[in-house]
Amino acid sequence: MTTFEKWDQEFRSNNLYAFNNNKNALLYLKVRAVCRGKQIREFVDNNGIELKSTKLSQQFVELFSIMEKIEDGMTMLDTFLKDRNNEWYHKMGVDVEKLKSGLRRITTYEWGGDQENSLDQYLVRRYIKVISDYDVLLSKSNAIADNAWKFVQTSWYNNWTSYIIESFFKQHPKVISAVGEIKSVDFFIDDYPIDLKVTYFPDGYMQTMLKDELGNYEITWLKQKARKIGIPLDKNLSDAEQYNYLIEELGNRGYNDVVAQLSMKRKQIVQQACNDPVPLMKWLYENQSPRLFGAENRLFVILIDSTDMNQSWKMKRAFSLIEPEVNHYIDNFNANSLKKIEFEFNKKKYTSLADAIFIIKK
């Protein structure tokens, strides 16, 4: 097995942990970062390298073999990647200030469809396979359009807020962008390959921790409190609607201490995660979507509105809070910043390196 084959196999088997602190493995990733049609042509022309292969996949193998033999090959790659660090950011000609203004105009964060956020399946299940009368289907057109718009608007918001947040990292002088869009690597910090994940404090993790703290799931605990006080439960409401109703009704009846107790527990769980993010990061790896599974090094930017966690989605456009925190993190990044995470997914064990930046509105 050649060196290229070894690292290619590790990459394709999702063993990204093997790429940490290994110069040859890092070389593989950086060569991969320039192995796109436009980038590879520019790289070989700039550095006087001649490739015999014509197919891109073969050029990747050939270029890696050549760079292995060049003493300053890594420096050549770093220089090329740094020169194009923000190429992706500028090539679309985005008016960033106009974009930010548009993002501020979003007032709701709704996916359309159902809680699985799968609009196509929702439309099939709700309309296409159950309505045989075209006139009935036609009468639902406004509802269908409304669901589609919610999906598009929220997806648009997520895409462009992520675009701006990622740019904060890629514009920092310590960061080298993976301009060729490597799967599992967005950029390198001090030669550590990093996949950026911008997310909110996961409700699933919060509910698990609350169950340990309260002795019951949050909604069950609230229902028990309501029954003792004499607040009737509305069986027509979903759990989410029931939660909002009970919180509101407890406040209306002067039981703010119950609401405050729950709020304090939530804040304590967030603080525990800030003090020791490893359990939360392990949970995030283990509960990721099977379709998007990855075991790469991850840097989680976790956005939290501690006054109302349901409004944390607005934090994704809090760029004046996010940018200085990102710069502070990268300025102070060192070999101990990333924590070792051992986790299991689909009965298979993985090891990764990860860290978390918590950005909290208090």
XYZ file of C-alpha atoms in Angstrom:
362
model
C 0.000 0.000 0.000
C 1.375 3.430 -0.967
C 1.381 6.389 1.413
C -1.380 7.976 -0.644
C -3.502 4.816 -0.473
C -3.022 4.645 3.301
C -4.312 8.185 3.920
C -6.993 7.924 1.272
C -8.312 4.811 2.988
C -8.245 6.515 6.413
C -10.068 9.537 4.985
C -12.777 7.475 3.311
C -13.298 5.322 6.411
C -13.959 8.439 8.519
C -10.858 7.942 10.665
C -9.972 11.643 10.685
C -8.365 11.304 14.115
C -5.396 9.648 12.404
C -4.699 12.905 10.546
C -3.826 14.854 13.695
C -0.155 15.590 14.366
C 1.016 13.652 11.317
C 2.857 15.683 8.686
C 2.268 13.222 5.872
C -1.435 12.996 6.638
C -1.661 16.787 6.721
C 0.071 16.904 3.341
C -2.645 14.592 1.967
C -5.390 16.954 3.194
C -3.731 20.092 1.838
C -3.088 18.499 -1.541
C -6.724 17.439 -1.517
C -7.636 21.074 -0.785
C -6.086 22.240 -4.073
C -7.303 19.302 -6.144
C -10.221 20.939 -7.881
C -10.139 21.784 -11.590
C -9.335 25.493 -11.274
C -7.181 25.311 -8.143
C -4.928 22.472 -9.266
C -4.217 24.188 -12.600
C -3.274 27.399 -10.804
C -1.147 25.583 -8.218
C 0.958 23.578 -10.690
C 1.389 26.610 -13.004
C 2.459 28.869 -10.116
C 5.008 26.333 -8.882
C 6.376 25.050 -12.199
C 5.015 21.530 -11.690
C 4.138 19.332 -14.656
C 1.478 16.652 -14.340
C 1.231 13.790 -16.805
C -2.245 12.712 -15.713
C -5.296 14.281 -17.318
C -8.038 12.964 -15.033
C -8.490 14.926 -11.792
C -8.515 11.817 -9.578
C -5.212 10.675 -11.075
C -3.761 14.183 -10.796
C -4.488 14.097 -7.065
C -2.424 10.913 -6.667
C 0.354 12.248 -8.878
C 0.539 15.650 -7.189
C 0.665 14.066 -3.726
C 3.568 11.871 -4.828
C 5.416 14.913 -6.183
C 4.789 17.047 -3.061
C 6.078 14.233 -0.825
C 9.471 14.567 -2.513
C 9.711 18.375 -2.339
C 11.388 19.569 0.848
C 9.306 22.737 1.173
C 6.158 21.202 -0.335
C 4.016 22.021 2.712
C 5.132 25.662 2.574
C 4.200 25.824 -1.107
C 0.733 24.503 -0.322
C 0.277 26.865 2.650
C 1.286 29.873 0.560
C -1.166 28.946 -2.186
C -4.025 28.318 0.234
C -3.378 31.532 2.194
C -3.337 33.567 -1.008
C -6.800 32.218 -1.765
C -8.071 32.169 1.840
C -11.021 34.419 1.147
C -11.508 33.672 -2.523
C -14.752 31.832 -1.764
C -15.932 34.819 0.254
C -15.395 37.403 -2.473
C -16.079 35.481 -5.683
C -19.885 35.638 -5.273
C -19.798 39.429 -5.018
C -22.034 39.439 -1.948
C -22.947 42.832 -0.478
C -22.367 41.816 3.135
C -23.985 44.870 4.738
C -27.078 44.455 2.579
C -27.123 40.746 3.452
C -26.924 41.514 7.180
C -29.797 43.966 6.813
C -31.888 41.296 5.099
C -31.127 38.773 7.836
C -32.359 41.262 10.457
C -35.749 41.365 8.734
C -36.492 37.703 9.512
C -39.049 37.621 12.333
C -39.889 33.896 12.531
C -37.887 30.680 12.498
C -40.252 28.023 11.157
C -39.385 25.178 8.851
C -42.767 24.388 7.397
C -43.751 20.757 7.343
C -43.263 19.014 10.675
C -40.685 18.592 13.408
C -38.506 16.408 11.181
C -37.969 19.429 8.924
C -38.559 17.266 5.852
C -40.835 19.393 3.711
C -41.102 16.997 0.772
C -42.112 14.047 2.959
C -44.561 16.239 4.853
C -46.249 17.375 1.614
C -46.462 13.784 0.360
C -47.882 12.541 3.655
C -50.258 15.461 4.256
C -51.552 16.245 0.763
C -50.306 14.119 -2.126
C -51.179 10.609 -0.899
C -54.331 11.396 1.094
C -56.273 13.841 -1.100
C -57.829 12.316 -4.198
C -60.159 15.245 -4.998
C -58.344 17.904 -7.031
C -60.717 20.658 -5.864
C -59.861 19.829 -2.258
C -56.155 19.881 -3.130
C -56.606 23.254 -4.850
C -58.235 24.631 -1.723
C -55.029 23.796 0.183
C -52.756 25.755 -2.167
C -52.273 28.677 0.212
C -51.322 26.360 3.079
C -48.894 24.501 0.814
C -47.345 27.762 -0.382
C -47.051 28.990 3.203
C -45.179 25.830 4.240
C -42.829 26.107 1.256
C -42.094 29.759 2.037
C -41.301 28.991 5.692
C -38.871 26.295 4.578
C -37.164 28.543 2.023
C -36.910 31.536 4.363
C -35.478 29.566 7.284
C -33.053 27.701 5.020
C -31.966 31.038 3.512
C -31.407 32.454 6.997
C -29.335 29.449 8.070
C -27.247 29.418 4.896
C -26.247 33.078 4.916
C -25.704 33.458 8.656
C -23.395 30.421 8.429
C -21.635 32.041 5.464
C -20.847 35.184 7.470
C -19.821 33.316 10.637
C -17.492 31.035 8.650
C -15.928 34.128 7.072
C -14.918 35.378 10.543
C -12.750 32.285 10.900
C -11.357 32.270 7.381
C -10.328 35.924 7.512
C -8.178 35.393 10.620
C -4.421 35.336 9.818
C -3.863 32.087 11.776
C -6.415 30.210 9.661
C -5.782 28.485 6.339
C -8.929 27.829 4.360
C -9.544 24.505 2.621
C -10.408 26.376 -0.562
C -11.075 23.191 -2.521
C -13.978 22.381 -0.187
C -12.724 19.142 1.323
C -15.449 17.038 2.860
C -14.957 17.162 6.644
C -12.495 20.080 6.617
C -13.482 23.753 6.414
C -10.121 25.177 7.454
C -6.888 24.542 9.350
C -5.895 26.237 12.625
C -2.224 25.666 13.474
C -2.314 22.684 11.104
C -5.278 21.056 12.845
C -7.983 20.246 10.267
C -11.307 21.633 11.510
C -14.944 21.191 10.537
C -17.046 24.138 11.744
C -20.487 23.465 13.240
C -22.681 26.416 14.206
C -25.556 25.231 16.355
C -27.848 26.028 19.269
C -27.803 24.372 22.675
C -29.522 21.071 21.764
C -32.900 20.565 23.382
C -32.379 16.790 23.431
C -29.288 17.192 25.599
C -31.069 19.757 27.779
C -34.012 17.389 28.337
C -31.690 14.500 29.251
C -29.858 16.645 31.789
C -33.122 18.086 33.177
C -34.449 14.564 33.695
C -31.414 13.839 35.865
C -31.892 17.101 37.770
C -35.684 17.023 38.162
C -36.280 13.279 38.344
C -38.593 13.518 35.330
C -38.667 14.944 31.845
C -39.334 18.683 31.909
C -42.887 18.503 30.531
C -43.817 15.689 32.964
C -42.396 17.693 35.875
C -44.401 20.752 34.781
C -47.607 18.736 34.481
C -47.111 17.362 37.988
C -46.628 20.887 39.345
C -49.732 22.062 37.471
C -51.890 19.270 38.883
C -50.824 20.068 42.452
C -51.714 23.719 41.935
C -54.998 22.907 40.203
C -54.140 24.038 36.692
C -56.136 21.917 34.225
C -54.196 20.283 31.385
C -55.394 20.862 27.838
C -55.297 17.452 26.142
C -55.736 19.050 22.717
C -52.273 20.626 22.878
C -48.994 19.112 21.753
C -46.205 18.845 24.331
C -44.587 22.034 22.985
C -47.899 23.923 23.148
C -48.643 22.422 26.552
C -45.251 23.596 27.814
C -45.887 27.199 26.707
C -49.404 27.119 28.164
C -48.241 25.813 31.557
C -45.355 28.298 31.831
C -47.742 31.136 31.003
C -50.464 29.909 33.361
C -48.031 29.391 36.246
C -46.959 33.009 35.850
C -50.550 34.210 35.604
C -51.393 32.501 38.894
C -48.398 33.906 40.724
C -46.278 30.742 40.801
C -43.249 32.501 39.373
C -41.026 30.532 41.760
C -41.779 27.337 39.797
C -40.910 29.031 36.510
C -37.791 30.549 38.105
C -36.715 27.134 39.431
C -36.930 25.644 35.948
C -35.110 28.612 34.428
C -32.343 28.295 37.014
C -31.920 24.572 36.284
C -31.567 25.336 32.571
C -28.942 28.002 33.248
C -27.023 25.628 35.534
C -26.948 22.975 32.797
C -25.639 25.528 30.300
C -22.972 26.631 32.782
C -21.924 23.023 33.404
C -21.468 22.585 29.654
C -19.391 25.774 29.470
C -17.176 24.543 32.315
C -16.775 21.076 30.802
C -17.990 20.830 27.183
C -16.823 17.240 26.607
C -20.139 15.503 27.579
C -22.105 17.902 25.362
C -19.720 17.472 22.424
C -19.862 13.694 22.783
C -23.680 13.936 22.720
C -23.531 16.079 19.573
C -21.348 13.509 17.789
C -23.548 10.605 18.873
C -26.828 12.300 17.946
C -25.927 13.701 14.550
C -27.942 12.876 11.448
C -26.963 9.488 9.970
C -27.180 11.068 6.518
C -24.591 13.707 7.441
C -22.454 11.580 9.753
C -18.822 12.537 10.247
C -16.095 11.818 12.807
C -13.824 14.719 11.896
C -12.327 17.282 14.272
C -15.091 19.739 15.049
C -15.283 23.240 16.405
C -18.788 23.879 17.704
C -20.039 27.453 17.920
C -22.964 27.115 20.341
C -25.410 30.022 20.419
C -27.577 30.534 23.502
C -30.139 33.138 24.516
C -30.279 32.370 28.237
C -33.285 34.690 28.718
C -35.374 32.582 26.308
C -33.704 29.595 24.679
C -36.497 29.356 22.105
C -35.201 32.640 20.699
C -31.603 31.424 20.354
C -32.049 31.298 16.569
C -31.732 35.111 16.574
C -28.238 34.734 18.019
C -27.018 33.462 14.663
C -27.197 37.013 13.337
C -25.626 38.552 16.467
C -22.446 39.177 14.501
C -21.211 41.922 16.874
C -21.120 39.267 19.627
C -19.840 36.400 17.504
C -16.911 38.010 15.658
C -14.877 39.144 18.722
C -15.417 35.755 20.394
C -14.166 33.963 17.277
C -11.079 36.183 17.062
C -10.353 35.762 20.776
C -10.605 31.979 20.453
C -8.249 31.767 17.465
C -5.780 34.237 19.012
C -5.489 31.918 22.023
C -5.687 28.593 20.171
C -2.953 26.121 21.144
C -2.151 22.417 21.098
C -4.373 21.836 24.146
C -7.455 23.631 22.821
C -9.012 20.575 21.175
C -10.310 17.878 23.522
C -10.264 14.166 22.789
C -13.795 12.849 22.232
C -14.502 9.115 22.210
C -17.976 8.239 21.020
C -20.072 5.499 19.480
C -22.267 5.719 16.394
C -24.227 2.809 14.923
C -22.342 0.444 17.254
C -18.977 1.587 15.918
C -16.442 3.467 18.058
C -14.740 6.657 16.915
C -12.217 9.134 18.292
C -12.104 12.814 17.387
C -10.779 16.141 18.605
C -13.224 18.934 19.297
C -13.840 22.172 21.143
C -16.739 24.542 21.721
C -17.140 28.310 21.659
C -20.175 29.327 23.723
C -21.743 32.640 22.765
C -24.381 33.554 25.323
C -26.875 36.381 25.568
C -27.472 36.901 29.283
